[in-house]
Each structure stands twice: as C-alpha cells, then as structure tokens.
Coordinates of C-alpha atoms in Angstrom, one line a residue:
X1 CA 0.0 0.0 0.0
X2 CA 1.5 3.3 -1.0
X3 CA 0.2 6.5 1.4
X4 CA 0.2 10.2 0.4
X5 CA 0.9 12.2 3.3
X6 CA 1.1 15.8 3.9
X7 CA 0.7 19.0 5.6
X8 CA -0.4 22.3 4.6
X9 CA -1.6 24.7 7.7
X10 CA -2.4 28.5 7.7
X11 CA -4.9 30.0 9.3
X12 CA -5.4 33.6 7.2
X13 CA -7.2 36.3 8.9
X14 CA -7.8 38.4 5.5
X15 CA -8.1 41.7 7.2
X16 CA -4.1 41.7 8.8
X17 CA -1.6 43.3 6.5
X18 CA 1.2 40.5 7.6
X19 CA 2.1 38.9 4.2
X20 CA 2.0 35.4 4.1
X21 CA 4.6 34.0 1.0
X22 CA 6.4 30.8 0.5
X23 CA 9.2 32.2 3.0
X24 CA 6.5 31.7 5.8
X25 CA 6.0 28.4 5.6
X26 CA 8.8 27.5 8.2
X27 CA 11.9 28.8 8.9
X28 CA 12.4 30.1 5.6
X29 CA 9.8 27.9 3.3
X30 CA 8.0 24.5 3.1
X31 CA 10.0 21.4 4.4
X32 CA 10.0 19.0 0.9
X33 CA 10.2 15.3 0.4
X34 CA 12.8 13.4 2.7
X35 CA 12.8 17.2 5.0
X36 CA 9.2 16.8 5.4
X37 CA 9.0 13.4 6.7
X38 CA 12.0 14.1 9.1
X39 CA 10.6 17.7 10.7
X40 CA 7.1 15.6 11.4
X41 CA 8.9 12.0 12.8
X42 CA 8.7 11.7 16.3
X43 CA 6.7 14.9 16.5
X44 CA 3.6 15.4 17.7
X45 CA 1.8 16.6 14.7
X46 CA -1.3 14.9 13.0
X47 CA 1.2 14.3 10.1
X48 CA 3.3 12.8 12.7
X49 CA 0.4 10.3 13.7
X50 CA -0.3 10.0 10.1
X51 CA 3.8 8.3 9.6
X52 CA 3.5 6.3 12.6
X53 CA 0.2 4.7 11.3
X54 CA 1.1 3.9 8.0
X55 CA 4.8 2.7 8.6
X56 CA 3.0 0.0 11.5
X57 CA 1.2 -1.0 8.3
X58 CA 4.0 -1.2 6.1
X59 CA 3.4 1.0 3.8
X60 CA 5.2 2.5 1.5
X61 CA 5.3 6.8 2.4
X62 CA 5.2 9.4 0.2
X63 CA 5.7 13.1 2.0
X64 CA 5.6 15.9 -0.9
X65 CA 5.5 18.5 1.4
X66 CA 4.9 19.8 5.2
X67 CA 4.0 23.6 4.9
X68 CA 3.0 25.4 8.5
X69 CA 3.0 29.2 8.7
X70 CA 1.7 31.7 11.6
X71 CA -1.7 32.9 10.8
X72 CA -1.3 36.3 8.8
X73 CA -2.8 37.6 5.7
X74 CA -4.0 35.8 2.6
X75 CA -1.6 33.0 1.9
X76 CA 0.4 34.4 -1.7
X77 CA -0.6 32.5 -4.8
X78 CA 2.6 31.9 -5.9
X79 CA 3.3 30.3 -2.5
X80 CA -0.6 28.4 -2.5
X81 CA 0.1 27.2 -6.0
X82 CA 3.6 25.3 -5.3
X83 CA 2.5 23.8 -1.7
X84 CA -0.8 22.2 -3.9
X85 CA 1.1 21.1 -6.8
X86 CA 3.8 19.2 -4.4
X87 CA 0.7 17.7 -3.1
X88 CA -1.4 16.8 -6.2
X89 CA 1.6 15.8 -8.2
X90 CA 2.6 12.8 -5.8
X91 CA -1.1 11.3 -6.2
X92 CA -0.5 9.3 -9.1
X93 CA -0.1 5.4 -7.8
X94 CA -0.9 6.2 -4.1
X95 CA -3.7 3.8 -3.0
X96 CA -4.4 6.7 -0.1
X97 CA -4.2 10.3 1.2
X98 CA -3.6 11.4 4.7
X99 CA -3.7 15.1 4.7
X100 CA -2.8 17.3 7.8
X101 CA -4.6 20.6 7.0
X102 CA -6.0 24.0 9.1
X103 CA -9.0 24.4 7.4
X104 CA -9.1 27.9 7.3
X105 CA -6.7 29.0 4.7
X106 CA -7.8 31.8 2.1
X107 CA -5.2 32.4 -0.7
X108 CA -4.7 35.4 -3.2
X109 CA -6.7 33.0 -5.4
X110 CA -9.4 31.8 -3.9
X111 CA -11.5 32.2 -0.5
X112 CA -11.9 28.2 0.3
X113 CA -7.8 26.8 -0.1
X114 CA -8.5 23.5 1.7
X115 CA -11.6 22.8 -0.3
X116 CA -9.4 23.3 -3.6
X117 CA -7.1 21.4 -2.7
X118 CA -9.1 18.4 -2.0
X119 CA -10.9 18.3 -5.2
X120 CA -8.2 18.8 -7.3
X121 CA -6.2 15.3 -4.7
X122 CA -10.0 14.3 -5.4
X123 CA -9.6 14.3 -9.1
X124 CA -5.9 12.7 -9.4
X125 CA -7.1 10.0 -7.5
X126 CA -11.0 9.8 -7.8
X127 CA -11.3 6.0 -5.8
X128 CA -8.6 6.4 -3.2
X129 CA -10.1 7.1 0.4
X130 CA -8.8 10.7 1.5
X131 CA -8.5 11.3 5.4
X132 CA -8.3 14.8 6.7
X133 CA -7.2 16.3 10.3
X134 CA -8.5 20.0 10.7
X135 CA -7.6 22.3 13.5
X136 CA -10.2 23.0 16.1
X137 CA -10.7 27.2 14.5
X138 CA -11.5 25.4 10.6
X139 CA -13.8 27.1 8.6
X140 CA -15.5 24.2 7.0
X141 CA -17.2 24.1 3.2
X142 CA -19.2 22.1 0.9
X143 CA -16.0 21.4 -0.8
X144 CA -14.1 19.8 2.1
X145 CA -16.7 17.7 2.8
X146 CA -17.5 16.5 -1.0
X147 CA -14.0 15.7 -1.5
X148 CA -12.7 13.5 1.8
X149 CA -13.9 10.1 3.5
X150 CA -12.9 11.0 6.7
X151 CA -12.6 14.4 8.5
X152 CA -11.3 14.5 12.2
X153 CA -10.6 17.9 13.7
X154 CA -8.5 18.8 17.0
X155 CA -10.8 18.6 20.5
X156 CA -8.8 20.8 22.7
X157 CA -8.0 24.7 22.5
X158 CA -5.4 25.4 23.4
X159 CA -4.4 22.7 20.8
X160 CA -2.9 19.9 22.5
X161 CA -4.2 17.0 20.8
X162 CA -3.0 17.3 17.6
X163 CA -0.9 13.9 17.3
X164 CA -4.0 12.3 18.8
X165 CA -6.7 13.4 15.9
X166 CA -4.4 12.3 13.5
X167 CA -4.0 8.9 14.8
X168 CA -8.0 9.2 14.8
X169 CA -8.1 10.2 11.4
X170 CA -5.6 7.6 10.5
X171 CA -7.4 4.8 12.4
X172 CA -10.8 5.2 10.4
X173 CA -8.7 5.7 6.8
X174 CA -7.2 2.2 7.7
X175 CA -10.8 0.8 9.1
X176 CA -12.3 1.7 6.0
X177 CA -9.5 0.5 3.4
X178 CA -9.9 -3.2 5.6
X179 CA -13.8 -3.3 5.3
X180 CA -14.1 -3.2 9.3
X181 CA -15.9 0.7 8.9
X182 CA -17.7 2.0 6.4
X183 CA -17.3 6.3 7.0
X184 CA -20.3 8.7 5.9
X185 CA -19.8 12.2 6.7
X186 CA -22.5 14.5 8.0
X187 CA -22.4 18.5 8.2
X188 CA -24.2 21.7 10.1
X189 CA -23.0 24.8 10.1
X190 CA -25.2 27.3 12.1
X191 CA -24.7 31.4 11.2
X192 CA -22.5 31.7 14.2
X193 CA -19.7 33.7 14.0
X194 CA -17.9 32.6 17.1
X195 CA -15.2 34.5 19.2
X196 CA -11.9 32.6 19.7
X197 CA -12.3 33.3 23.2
X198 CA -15.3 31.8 23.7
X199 CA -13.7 28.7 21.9
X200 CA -11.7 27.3 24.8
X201 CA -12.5 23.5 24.8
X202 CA -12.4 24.0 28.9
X203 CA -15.4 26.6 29.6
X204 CA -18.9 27.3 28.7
X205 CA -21.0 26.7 25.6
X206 CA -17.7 25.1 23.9
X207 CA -17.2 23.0 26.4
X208 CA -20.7 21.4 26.3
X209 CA -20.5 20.9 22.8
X210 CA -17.5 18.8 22.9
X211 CA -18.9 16.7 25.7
X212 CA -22.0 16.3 23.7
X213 CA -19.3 15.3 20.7
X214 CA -17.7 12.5 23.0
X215 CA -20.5 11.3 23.8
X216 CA -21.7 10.5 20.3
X217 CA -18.7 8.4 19.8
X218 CA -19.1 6.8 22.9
X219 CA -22.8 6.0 21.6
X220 CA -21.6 4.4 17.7
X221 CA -20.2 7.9 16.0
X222 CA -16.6 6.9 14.2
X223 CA -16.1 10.4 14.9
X224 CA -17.8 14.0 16.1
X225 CA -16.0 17.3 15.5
X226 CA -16.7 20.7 16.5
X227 CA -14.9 23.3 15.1
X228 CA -15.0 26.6 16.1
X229 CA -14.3 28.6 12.5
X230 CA -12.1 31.3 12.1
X231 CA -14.4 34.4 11.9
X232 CA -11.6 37.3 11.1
X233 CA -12.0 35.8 7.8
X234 CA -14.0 37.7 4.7
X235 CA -15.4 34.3 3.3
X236 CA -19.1 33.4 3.2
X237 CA -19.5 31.4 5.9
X238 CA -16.5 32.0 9.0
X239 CA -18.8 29.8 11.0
X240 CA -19.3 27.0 13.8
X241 CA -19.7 23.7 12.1
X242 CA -20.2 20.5 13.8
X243 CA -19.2 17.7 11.2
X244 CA -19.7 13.8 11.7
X245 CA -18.5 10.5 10.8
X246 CA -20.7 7.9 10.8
X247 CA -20.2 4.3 10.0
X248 CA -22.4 3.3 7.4
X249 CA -25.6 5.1 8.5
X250 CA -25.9 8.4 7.1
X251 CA -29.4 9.1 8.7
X252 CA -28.0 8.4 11.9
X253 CA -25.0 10.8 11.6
X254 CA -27.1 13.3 9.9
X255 CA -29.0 13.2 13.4
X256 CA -26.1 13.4 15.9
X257 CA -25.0 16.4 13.4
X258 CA -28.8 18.4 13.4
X259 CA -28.9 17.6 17.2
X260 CA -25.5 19.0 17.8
X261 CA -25.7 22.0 15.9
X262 CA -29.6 23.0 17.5
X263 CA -27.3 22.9 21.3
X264 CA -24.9 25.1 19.6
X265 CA -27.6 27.7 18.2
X266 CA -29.7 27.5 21.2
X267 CA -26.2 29.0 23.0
X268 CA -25.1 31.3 20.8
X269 CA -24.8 34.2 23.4
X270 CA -22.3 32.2 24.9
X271 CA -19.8 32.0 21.8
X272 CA -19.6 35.7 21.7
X273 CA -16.8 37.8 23.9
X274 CA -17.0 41.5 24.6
X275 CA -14.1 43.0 25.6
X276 CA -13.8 45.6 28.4
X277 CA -11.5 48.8 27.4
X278 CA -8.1 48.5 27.5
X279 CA -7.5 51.4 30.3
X280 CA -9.9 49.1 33.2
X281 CA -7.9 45.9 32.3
X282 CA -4.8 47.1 33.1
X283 CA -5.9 48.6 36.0
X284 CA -7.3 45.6 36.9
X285 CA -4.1 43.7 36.6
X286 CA -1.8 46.2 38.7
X287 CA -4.6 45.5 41.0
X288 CA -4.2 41.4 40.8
X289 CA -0.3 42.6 41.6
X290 CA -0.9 44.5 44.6
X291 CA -3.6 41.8 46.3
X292 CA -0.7 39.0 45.3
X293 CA 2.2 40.8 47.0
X294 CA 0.2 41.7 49.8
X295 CA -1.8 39.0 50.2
X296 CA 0.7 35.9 49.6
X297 CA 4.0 37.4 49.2
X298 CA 4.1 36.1 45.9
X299 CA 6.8 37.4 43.4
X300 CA 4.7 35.8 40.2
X301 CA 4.0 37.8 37.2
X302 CA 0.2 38.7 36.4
X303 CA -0.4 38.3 32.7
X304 CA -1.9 40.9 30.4
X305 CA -2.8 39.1 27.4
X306 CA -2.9 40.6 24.3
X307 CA -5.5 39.0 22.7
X308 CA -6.3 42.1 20.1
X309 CA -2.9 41.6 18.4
X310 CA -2.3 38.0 18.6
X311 CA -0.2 36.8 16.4
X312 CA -2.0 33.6 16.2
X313 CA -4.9 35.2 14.7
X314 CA -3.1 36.9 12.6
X315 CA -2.2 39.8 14.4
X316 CA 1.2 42.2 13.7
X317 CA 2.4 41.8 16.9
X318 CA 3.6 45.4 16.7
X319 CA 0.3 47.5 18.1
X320 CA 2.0 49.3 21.4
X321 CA -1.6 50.2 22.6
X322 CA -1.2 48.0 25.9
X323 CA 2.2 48.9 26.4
X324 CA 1.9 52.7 26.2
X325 CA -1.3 52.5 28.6
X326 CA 0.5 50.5 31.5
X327 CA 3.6 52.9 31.3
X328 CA 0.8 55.6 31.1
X329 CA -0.8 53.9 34.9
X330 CA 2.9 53.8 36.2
X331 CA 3.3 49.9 36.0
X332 CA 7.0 48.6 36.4
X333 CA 9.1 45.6 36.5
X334 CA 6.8 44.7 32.9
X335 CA 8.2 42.1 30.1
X336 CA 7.0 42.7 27.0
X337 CA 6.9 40.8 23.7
X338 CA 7.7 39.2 21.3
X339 CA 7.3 42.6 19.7
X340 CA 7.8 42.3 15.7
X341 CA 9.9 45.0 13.9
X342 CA 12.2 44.2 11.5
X343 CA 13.4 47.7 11.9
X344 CA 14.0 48.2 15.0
X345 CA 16.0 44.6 15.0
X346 CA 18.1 46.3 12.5
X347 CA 18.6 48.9 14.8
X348 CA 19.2 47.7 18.0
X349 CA 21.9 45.2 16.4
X350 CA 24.0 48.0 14.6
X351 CA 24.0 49.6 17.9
X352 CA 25.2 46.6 19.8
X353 CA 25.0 45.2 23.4
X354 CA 25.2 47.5 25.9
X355 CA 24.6 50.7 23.7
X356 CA 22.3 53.7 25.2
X357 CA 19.5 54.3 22.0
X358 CA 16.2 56.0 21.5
X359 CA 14.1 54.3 18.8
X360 CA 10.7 53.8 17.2
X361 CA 9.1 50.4 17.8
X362 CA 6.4 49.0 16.4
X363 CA 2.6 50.8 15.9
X364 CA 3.7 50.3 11.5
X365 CA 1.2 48.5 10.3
X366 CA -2.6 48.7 10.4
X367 CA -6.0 47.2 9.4
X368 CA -7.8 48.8 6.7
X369 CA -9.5 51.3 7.4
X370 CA -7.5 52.2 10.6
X371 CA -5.6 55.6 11.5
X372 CA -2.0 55.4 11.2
X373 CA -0.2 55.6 14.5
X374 CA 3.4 57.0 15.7
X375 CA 5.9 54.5 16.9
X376 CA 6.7 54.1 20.5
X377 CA 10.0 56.1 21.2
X378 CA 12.0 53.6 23.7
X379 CA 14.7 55.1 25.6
X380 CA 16.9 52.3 27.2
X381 CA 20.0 50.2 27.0
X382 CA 20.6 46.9 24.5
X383 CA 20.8 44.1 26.8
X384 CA 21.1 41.4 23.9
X385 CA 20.9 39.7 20.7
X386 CA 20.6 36.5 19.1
X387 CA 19.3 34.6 16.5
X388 CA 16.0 34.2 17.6
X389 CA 16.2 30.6 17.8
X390 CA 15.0 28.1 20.3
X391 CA 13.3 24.6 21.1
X392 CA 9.8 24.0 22.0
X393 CA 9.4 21.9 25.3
X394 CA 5.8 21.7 25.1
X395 CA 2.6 21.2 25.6
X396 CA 2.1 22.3 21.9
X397 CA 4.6 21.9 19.0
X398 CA 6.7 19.5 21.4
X399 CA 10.7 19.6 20.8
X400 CA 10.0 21.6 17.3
X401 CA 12.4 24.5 16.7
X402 CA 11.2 27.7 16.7
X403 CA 11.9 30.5 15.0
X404 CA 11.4 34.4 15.7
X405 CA 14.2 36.0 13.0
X406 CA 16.7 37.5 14.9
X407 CA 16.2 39.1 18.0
X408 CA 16.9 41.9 20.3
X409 CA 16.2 43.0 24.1
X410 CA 15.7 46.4 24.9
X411 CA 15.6 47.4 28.5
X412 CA 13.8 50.6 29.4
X413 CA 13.8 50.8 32.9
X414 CA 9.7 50.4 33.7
X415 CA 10.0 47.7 31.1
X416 CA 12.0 44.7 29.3
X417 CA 11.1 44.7 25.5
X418 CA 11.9 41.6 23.4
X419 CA 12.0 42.5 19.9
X420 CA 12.1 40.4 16.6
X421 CA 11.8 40.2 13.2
X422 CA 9.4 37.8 13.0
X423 CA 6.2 37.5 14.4
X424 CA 5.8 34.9 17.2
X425 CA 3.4 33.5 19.3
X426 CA 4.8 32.8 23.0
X427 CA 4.8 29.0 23.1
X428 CA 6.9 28.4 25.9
X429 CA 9.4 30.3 28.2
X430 CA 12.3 29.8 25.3
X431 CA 10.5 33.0 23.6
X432 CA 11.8 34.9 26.8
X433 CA 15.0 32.4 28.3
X434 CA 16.3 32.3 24.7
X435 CA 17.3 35.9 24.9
X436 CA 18.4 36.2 28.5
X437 CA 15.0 36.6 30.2
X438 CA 13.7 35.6 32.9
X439 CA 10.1 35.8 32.4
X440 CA 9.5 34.6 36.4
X441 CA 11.1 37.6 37.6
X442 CA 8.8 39.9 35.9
X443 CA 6.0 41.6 37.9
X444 CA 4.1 41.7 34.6
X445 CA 4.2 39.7 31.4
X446 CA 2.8 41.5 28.5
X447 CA 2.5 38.8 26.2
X448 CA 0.7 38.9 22.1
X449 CA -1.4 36.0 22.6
X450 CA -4.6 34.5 23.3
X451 CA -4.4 31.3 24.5
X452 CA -1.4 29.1 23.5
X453 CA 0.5 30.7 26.1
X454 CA -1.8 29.8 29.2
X455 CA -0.5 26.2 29.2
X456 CA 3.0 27.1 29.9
X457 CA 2.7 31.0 31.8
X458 CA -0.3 30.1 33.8
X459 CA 1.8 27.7 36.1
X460 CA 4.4 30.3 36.8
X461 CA 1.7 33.6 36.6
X462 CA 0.1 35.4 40.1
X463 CA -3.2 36.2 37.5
X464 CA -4.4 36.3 34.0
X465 CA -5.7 39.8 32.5
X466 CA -7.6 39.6 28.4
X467 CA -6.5 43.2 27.2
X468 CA -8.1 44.4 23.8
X469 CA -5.4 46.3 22.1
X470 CA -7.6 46.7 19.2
X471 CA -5.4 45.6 17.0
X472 CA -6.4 43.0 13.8
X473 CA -7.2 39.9 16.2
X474 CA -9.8 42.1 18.2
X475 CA -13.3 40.6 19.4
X476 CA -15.3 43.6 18.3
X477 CA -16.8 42.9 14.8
X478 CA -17.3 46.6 14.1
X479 CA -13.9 46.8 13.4
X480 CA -13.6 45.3 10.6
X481 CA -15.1 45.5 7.0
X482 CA -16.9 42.0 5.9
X483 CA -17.6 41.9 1.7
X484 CA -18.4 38.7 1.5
X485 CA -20.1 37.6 4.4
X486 CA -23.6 35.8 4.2
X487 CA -26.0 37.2 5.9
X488 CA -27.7 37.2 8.2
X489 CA -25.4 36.1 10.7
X490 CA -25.2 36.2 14.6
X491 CA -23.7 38.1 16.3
X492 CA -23.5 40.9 13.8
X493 CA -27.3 40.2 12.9
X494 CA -29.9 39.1 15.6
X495 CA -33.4 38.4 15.8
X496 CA -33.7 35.7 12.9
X497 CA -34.5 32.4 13.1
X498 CA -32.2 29.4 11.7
X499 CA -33.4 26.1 11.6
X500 CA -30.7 23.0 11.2
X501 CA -31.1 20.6 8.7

C-alpha cells in the first residue's frame, strides 16, 4: 500500500496586513520530500500520527511537502500554487491520502484553499479514500466535505491533541480500506460567527458541545467534530460547524450532526466575547499585583494578554496600545513581547549590546480602514541579541524548533522589551530564556497571545488579564469591513430564526 501524506496549515485572517509568501511556511519555506517526513517524525503533529500509522502498516510513504505558517494575511498565490502542486503531483499510484490541514486558509486565489485542494487530490485519484485532520478554528465548506472520507478535527484549544486526531483520522482511513468501517460524513454549520475566546475546549457553551461530541462516539459515532471557524475571515460562511463521521448510517449521523448544531444555536450568546476597554484591564491587573504581594508574598507575574494583536490570529504583533497604557498607569518591573519590527532589530543590532538608543518600535502597520499611529519612542539600554532561535518543550509543537528571526532586548527601565523580526506566538518560556530573560522575575508579562500561552505562563503567573489592544485579532466585529459575508449572521445580525437541517 502506497500512502500520500502531507501538511499544509495557515490560518489567514484576510483583514491583517502580515504577508504570508512561501518564505512563511517555516523557517524560511516548506520542508520537501525526505525534509518533510523528518521535521514531522517523532513529532507530535497529525502528520506525525499519520507516519507512525502507516509505517505499523507497512506501507510505503510518500511526503511531498509539510507547509505550516503563523496565521497572517492571505496566503500568496505563488506560494498556495507550489504547496498544492507538491501535493497533487505525488497522487498518481498512491492507494491513499492522509492530509494534515487548518482548514481555514484563504489564498490570493481563492477564499476556500483546503476545499481546492481536495478536489483537485480528489480528481488525481477519484477512488482512493482521503482522510483529513483539521484544527479546532476550521472554517468548514461544501467542498471539504464532498471531496474527503474521513474528517477529524483537534478537540482541545489550546491545541494539545493534535498527534491524537491524527492517529483518529488515520485509524478510520485504515478501518475503512480493511472493510471493518464504512465512514459517511454529515455536516451543520449554524450562522454563528464565534469568538476565539469563547472557543476554549475547557469553559462554557464550547465545552458542552465537545462533551456532547464524545458522547456521540461513545454511543456508535466513528467520529464528532466541533470546530470553532475562524471568523476574522472575509469568506461566506466564518462559522461553527459540527461535522460527523458515521459508520455506514448516514441518517444516523445526519441526526447526531442536526442535534449538535440546535445545542450550539440554542447557546449562541455564549460564543460571543465582549471585551472591556483596555485602560480598566490594566488597571485591573496592577490590582491582581498588589492583592498578590500583599496578600501571599508572591513574586509571580500577572499576565496581560494581548489578545487584540495576537499573532496567532493573525495579528502584527507590533500595536503598542497595551504597552503605552501601563507605562501611562505607572506599571514597572513589565516584560514585554515578542514585539515584531524588523526595523528596529536592525537597529538595536548596529547599535550593539550594551549601547544607550532611542528608537521607534512597532505601531507600523494597520488594518484597513485604521488611523496610522506613531511608533513608540523607547529610551533604554541593548541588553542582547541572538538569533531568535530556540526549542519547543511543550505542551504544543513539542521539541519543534522555533523561530522568531533574529532578536533583540531592549531594556527601558519600567519595562524589558523583546523585539524580533518575526512575528511569534509565545509558546513556551524559550520565547523569553532564549534571549536572556527571565520571564518569572517579571511583575508583569505582556504577552501577544490569546491562549497558547496559558499552558505554559499560567503555572508560573500570580493572574491572568484579556486586554483588547484593538489591534487586527480584536473581538469587536465593528472593526472590521466583511464583503463577502452571508448574511444574516449572529452576532453581527440578531433576531432571525435558523433552523438545522
């Protein structure tokens, strides 16, 4: 048995200005061939589960391509075109396809790129079965579901299950190429636009609608996904799907599916997030600080999240909003970053360690429509510089290098500023220990992110603060200019009646 196996993951949030081309796709482009099956070995990616399943089979492996970029902008079609042609031109002979995807990629050249790709893998090999892992924020389509046997998406948010759905994914492929499952896919997608906030797979609404998912496959299901969408995207449907594999009984999975979705819809309220302003946030965290010193003698940082420029929603990393207001409240002992300026990198190199420099950072790009903005002038010393390079201990992306293009600290008295050309979600303490850091030591962390840091920074944090910088990633709808958006749609409509099915 010959296996197709591949990876091609980009979230694109088509209102951020940060390009997304071939260079993107790792630490400078796509791992091909031989380099793709190495980078996913002993991993713990679905394309990693996808290896380990077919070598216990002994099958023969082929790996075209693994592609996984930061969410950013539409992915370039130049870039889109070469990771699908890898892909579609090592169908021929392969009796299966095993394909680690988002599900919420939008390219130059066309709003739906998981959905193209299928059909066109679909096409080159119209009877091989086709198995798909999706991330829990994919926005699913008619084409997606058309074109694959199985679909299987991640469970947990933050993402720690992503070896596990692909061994899922995998396991039903293999049942149905033996004759011991047959798969039938069922699909609802209710108008919810959902915030990624309200997505946590340990809280509320999104909670209960995993539990309801497990217990489908506890009662017969092969499999029960809910996916969250991706709503900063300016496609037809950025919505809440709940998507089914049943094992020969389609009525039976179109049920589970219709029953699903009508929990979802009925708590719709619950999947929206309103964001207090910026100003009472922070206050509220120099508040958590005070009650923690005085209350336990604690030396932990409180968090400030960041969760209206997060780079893994496609954020710039570079809107100074929440820095500029905690200086502006008197905050101290802060850590900040990673901050993305290619710039000011530049800078703060040519300068060298220990130089004395006042600089512009970040505040350089914009959503459309938004005023332009001054850079933050930073007064301080260069405490370091490095190569922005370091390795993953986990939960998420386990022992996978990392890379933030090369990096510089900037110390500013009232703050400690981790600048880097790249942008970069804080996956684990290496983002800060990497450059010389100590993120324990702060009294605040001021970190770009929304959720993938709490597995790590929670443990060592004294409180968690959700600040709305308002940059691309923020909650607020109103901000941003939809085109293509069916309507109507909750929460930006209200009032209307959808009924499933």
């Amino acid at each position: 048995m010959k296996i197709l196996i591949a990876r091609m993951n980009h979230e694109t949030n088509t209102f951020s200005p940060v390009a997304t081309p071939l260079a993107a796709f790792g630490g400078n482009g796509p791992a091909w061939r031989e380099d793709a099956y190495r980078e996913n070995k002993g991993m713990r990616t679905a394309m990693s589960a996808f290896i380990d399943a077919a070598e216990r089979e002994g099958a023969q492996i082929v790996t075209p391509v693994s592609a996984s970029a930061n969410p950013s902008g539409p992915v370039a079609a130049a870039a889109y075109d070469a990771i699908c042609a890898a892909i579609v031109a090592a169908a021929p002979g392969c009796d299966a396809v095993m394909l680690d995807l988002h599900g919420a990629m939008v390219a130059e050249q066309t709003p739906d790129g998981e959905g193209d790709l299928l059909e066109r893998v679909r096409a080159a090999l119209p009877r091989a079965p086709i198995a798909v892992a999706l991330d829990l924020h994919g926005n699913v389509t008619q084409k997606m579901i058309d074109n694959a046997d199985v679909i299987v998406s991640f469970k947990t948010y933050p993402h720690v299950d992503m070896y596990e759905t692909g061994e899922h994914a995998a396991r039903l492929l293999l049942a149905r190429i033996k004759g011991q499952a047959h798969p039938v896919l069922a699909w609802r997608q209710p108008p919810l636009l959902t915030s990624t906030l309200r997505s946590s797979s340990a809280d509320g609404a999104m909670r209960r609608a995993i539990e309801a998912a497990r217990a489908a496959e506890a009662e017969g299901m092969l499999a029960v996904s809910v996916l969250a969408g991706f709503s900063l995207a300016d496609i037809p449907a950025p919505c809440i799907s709940v998507v089914v594999v049943g094992d020969g009984d389609a009525t039976a999975a179109e049920a589970v599916a219709e029953r699903i979705a009508r929990q979802i819809w009925d708590e719709r309220s619950d999947f929206v997030y309103r964001s207090p302003p910026l100003a009472e946030s922070v206050a509220h965290a120099a508040q958590l600080a005070r009650e923690a010193q005085g209350t336990h003698g604690t030396g932990k940082p409180v968090l400030l999240l960041d969760h209206g420029d997060n780079c893994m929603s496609g954020g710039t990393c570079d809107t100074m909003d929440l820095l500029e207001v905690a200086l502006a409240q008197g905050l101290t002992g802060m850590v900040s970053g990673p901050l993305c300026d290619p710039e000011a990198v530049a800078a703060l190199i040519e300068a060298g360690v220990g130089a004395r420099v006042t600089i512009g950072i970040g505040n350089k790009l914009t959503r459309e429509g938004a005023a332009a903005r001054a850079p933050f002038m930073a007064t301080g010393v260069v405490r370091a510089i490095t190569d922005g390079e370091y390795v993953i201990t986990g939960p998420t992306y386990t022992g996978q290098r990392a890379y933030m293009g090369r990096a510089a600290v900037l110390d500013i008295g009232a703050a400690t500023l981790v600048v880097t050309e790249r942008t970069h979600e804080p996956w684990d303490l290496g983002v800060f220990e990497s450059v010389g850091v100590d993120p324990r030591r702060a009294r605040f962390l001021l970190l770009k992110s929304r959720m993938y840091c709490r597995p790590v920074f929670v443990p060592i944090a004294a409180g968690l603060v959700e600040c709305d910088s308002r940059g691309v990633t923020g909650s607020d709808y109103g901000l941003y200019r939809y085109t293509r958006l069916l309507r109507p749609v909750f929460p930006v409509d209200d009032g209307f009646i959808w009924r499933a099915g």
